[in-house]
Coordinates of C-alpha atoms and ligand atoms in Angstrom, one line a residue:
M9 CA 0.0 0.0 0.0
I10 CA 1.2 3.6 -0.7
E11 CA 0.0 7.0 0.6
I12 CA -0.3 10.1 -1.5
K13 CA -1.4 13.2 0.4
D14 CA -4.6 12.1 2.4
K15 CA -5.3 9.0 0.4
K16 CA -4.2 5.4 0.5
F17 CA -3.8 3.3 -2.7
I18 CA -3.4 -0.4 -3.2
P19 CA -1.4 -2.1 -6.0
F20 CA -3.7 -2.7 -9.0
I21 CA -1.8 -3.4 -12.3
D22 CA 1.8 -4.3 -12.0
S23 CA 4.8 -3.7 -14.4
S24 CA 4.7 -7.2 -16.0
Q25 CA 0.9 -6.9 -16.7
L26 CA 1.5 -3.5 -18.2
D27 CA 4.5 -4.7 -20.3
E28 CA 2.7 -7.7 -21.6
R29 CA -0.5 -5.9 -22.6
I30 CA 1.3 -2.9 -24.1
R31 CA 3.4 -5.3 -26.2
E32 CA 0.2 -7.0 -27.5
M33 CA -1.4 -3.6 -28.3
G34 CA 1.8 -2.5 -30.1
K35 CA 1.8 -5.7 -32.2
E36 CA -1.9 -5.3 -33.2
I37 CA -1.4 -1.6 -34.0
S38 CA 1.7 -2.4 -36.1
E39 CA -0.2 -5.1 -38.0
N40 CA -3.1 -2.7 -38.7
F41 CA -0.8 0.1 -39.8
N42 CA 1.5 -2.0 -41.8
G43 CA 2.8 0.1 -44.8
K44 CA 1.3 3.3 -43.4
E45 CA 2.9 6.2 -41.7
P46 CA 0.6 7.3 -38.8
I47 CA 1.0 10.3 -36.6
I48 CA 0.7 9.3 -32.9
I49 CA -0.6 12.0 -30.7
G50 CA -0.2 11.6 -27.0
V51 CA -2.4 13.5 -24.6
L52 CA -0.3 15.2 -21.9
N53 CA 0.3 14.9 -19.1
G54 CA -1.2 11.5 -18.3
A55 CA -0.2 9.6 -21.4
F56 CA 3.5 10.3 -21.4
M57 CA 4.6 7.0 -19.8
F58 CA 2.1 4.8 -21.8
L59 CA 3.0 6.6 -25.0
S60 CA 6.7 6.1 -24.4
D61 CA 6.3 2.3 -23.9
L62 CA 3.6 1.9 -26.6
S63 CA 5.6 3.7 -29.2
K64 CA 8.5 1.4 -28.7
A65 CA 6.2 -1.6 -29.2
I66 CA 5.0 -0.1 -32.5
S67 CA 7.2 -1.2 -35.3
V68 CA 5.9 0.9 -38.3
S69 CA 7.6 4.2 -38.8
A70 CA 5.5 6.8 -37.2
E71 CA 5.6 10.5 -36.1
V72 CA 5.0 11.3 -32.5
S73 CA 3.4 14.5 -31.3
F74 CA 1.6 15.8 -28.2
I75 CA -1.5 17.7 -27.3
K76 CA -2.4 19.0 -23.9
I77 CA -5.8 19.6 -22.4
S78 CA -6.9 20.2 -18.9
S79 CA -10.1 18.5 -17.7
Y80 CA -9.6 17.1 -14.3
Q81 CA -9.1 18.3 -10.7
G82 CA -8.7 16.2 -7.7
E83 CA -10.7 13.0 -7.7
S84 CA -13.6 13.5 -10.1
S85 CA -14.0 14.8 -13.6
T86 CA -15.2 18.4 -13.8
G87 CA -16.8 17.7 -17.2
K88 CA -15.1 20.9 -18.4
V89 CA -12.4 20.4 -21.0
K90 CA -10.1 23.1 -22.2
Q91 CA -7.3 23.0 -24.7
L92 CA -4.0 24.3 -23.3
F93 CA -1.8 23.8 -26.3
G94 CA -2.5 22.0 -29.5
L95 CA -1.3 20.5 -32.6
E96 CA 0.6 22.8 -34.8
K97 CA 1.4 20.1 -37.3
D98 CA -0.6 19.8 -40.5
I99 CA -2.4 16.5 -40.2
E100 CA -4.7 16.9 -43.2
G101 CA -5.1 13.5 -44.9
R102 CA -3.0 11.7 -42.3
E103 CA -3.7 8.6 -40.2
V104 CA -3.9 9.8 -36.7
I105 CA -3.6 7.7 -33.6
I106 CA -4.7 9.4 -30.3
V107 CA -3.1 7.9 -27.2
E108 CA -4.8 8.5 -23.8
D109 CA -4.1 7.3 -20.4
I110 CA -7.7 6.8 -19.4
V111 CA -11.2 7.3 -20.8
D112 CA -13.5 7.9 -17.9
T113 CA -16.7 9.9 -18.9
G114 CA -15.4 10.3 -22.4
L115 CA -15.9 14.0 -22.4
S116 CA -12.2 14.8 -23.0
M117 CA -12.0 12.3 -25.8
S118 CA -15.1 13.5 -27.5
Y119 CA -13.7 17.1 -27.3
L120 CA -10.4 15.9 -28.7
L121 CA -12.1 14.0 -31.6
E122 CA -14.0 17.2 -32.5
T123 CA -10.9 19.4 -32.4
I124 CA -8.7 17.0 -34.3
S125 CA -11.4 16.2 -36.9
E126 CA -11.5 19.9 -37.8
K127 CA -8.0 19.4 -39.2
K128 CA -9.3 16.9 -41.7
P129 CA -7.1 13.8 -41.0
K130 CA -7.7 10.7 -43.1
N131 CA -8.9 8.9 -40.1
I132 CA -8.6 8.8 -36.3
T133 CA -7.8 5.7 -34.2
I134 CA -8.3 5.9 -30.4
V135 CA -6.0 4.1 -28.1
T136 CA -6.4 4.2 -24.3
L137 CA -4.5 2.3 -21.6
L138 CA -7.5 2.3 -19.2
H139 CA -11.2 2.5 -19.7
K140 CA -14.0 2.8 -17.1
P141 CA -17.0 1.5 -19.0
E142 CA -19.4 2.3 -16.0
A143 CA -18.4 6.0 -16.1
L144 CA -18.7 6.6 -19.9
I145 CA -21.4 9.1 -20.7
K146 CA -20.3 10.0 -24.2
D147 CA -20.8 7.4 -27.0
I148 CA -17.2 7.0 -28.3
K149 CA -15.8 4.1 -30.3
I150 CA -12.5 3.2 -28.7
D151 CA -10.3 1.1 -31.0
Y152 CA -7.7 -0.2 -28.6
I153 CA -8.2 -0.6 -24.8
G154 CA -5.4 -1.8 -22.6
F155 CA -7.6 -2.7 -19.5
S156 CA -11.2 -2.1 -18.7
I157 CA -11.4 -1.2 -15.0
P158 CA -14.0 -0.6 -12.4
N159 CA -15.1 3.0 -11.7
K160 CA -12.5 3.6 -9.0
F161 CA -9.8 6.3 -8.9
V162 CA -6.4 5.1 -10.0
V163 CA -2.9 6.6 -9.9
G164 CA 0.6 5.8 -11.3
Y165 CA 2.1 5.1 -14.7
G166 CA 1.3 8.7 -15.8
L167 CA -1.9 9.2 -13.8
D168 CA -1.8 11.6 -10.9
Y169 CA -3.7 12.5 -7.7
D170 CA -3.5 16.3 -7.3
G171 CA -0.3 16.4 -9.4
L172 CA 1.4 13.5 -7.5
G173 CA 2.0 9.9 -8.4
R174 CA 2.6 10.2 -12.2
N175 CA 6.1 8.8 -11.8
L176 CA 5.0 5.5 -10.2
A177 CA 6.0 2.6 -12.5
E178 CA 2.8 0.7 -11.7
I179 CA -0.9 1.5 -11.3
Y180 CA -2.6 1.8 -7.9
Q181 CA -6.3 1.9 -7.0
L182 CA -7.8 4.1 -4.3
K183 CA -8.4 2.1 -1.1
T184 CA -12.0 2.7 -0.2
D185 CA -12.6 0.8 3.1
Ligands
5GP11 P1 -12.9 12.0 -19.0 O1 -13.0 13.3 -19.8 O2 -13.0 10.7 -19.9 O3 -13.9 11.9 -17.9 O4 -11.6 12.0 -18.2 C1 -10.4 11.8 -18.8 C2 -9.3 12.4 -18.0 O5 -9.6 12.4 -16.6 C3 -8.1 11.5 -18.1 O6 -7.2 11.9 -19.1 C4 -7.4 11.7 -16.7 O7 -6.6 12.8 -16.8 C5 -8.6 11.9 -15.8 N1 -9.0 10.7 -15.1 C6 -10.1 10.0 -15.2 N2 -10.2 9.0 -14.4 C7 -9.1 9.1 -13.6 C8 -8.6 8.2 -12.5 O8 -9.1 7.2 -12.1 N3 -7.3 8.6 -12.1 C9 -6.7 9.7 -12.5 N4 -5.5 10.0 -12.0 N5 -7.1 10.5 -13.5 C10 -8.3 10.2 -14.1

């Protein structure tokens, strides 16, 4: 068990589970993008660690870029999404792969889809490490999901609690009892 600020967290997804699943996802993505040159767009800050490992597991030559939005404070989603800095690259006609740490309500992802679609990419593929199906309120088609998890707060491997915990190598779940 670990403590971050006032909360206790218990181990949830360990390094070997992450490694194995990310390798599988990379393999599938590589097969589906064989002969193509996608642009992989990571969503900062949360996806930095996942994107780092996933991009190494993708064998096709790809561009890597980042977008940053802020949508979350403390423990629950505010529902407000706001772009902080975006994509300066011309992505018109390109195959875009959006990489997120977690899709919770889906509000951030649907905002991103709208914003990125305006730049007329050829298509958009959505990859998320974690997905909370019970929390989803926006109807989004997610192409690759690492792990579907219960609707409980998680930290580590890029995900934070009030700014802390992103550096943890494994994923922890809020201890509720
Ligand atoms: P959504 O817009 O889908 O509700 O939320 C997406 C964003 O909320 C994620 O990119 C992430 O930053 C944050 N988020 C959602 N659930 C969790 C969680 O369990 N833990 C942490 N640390 N962040 C979360």
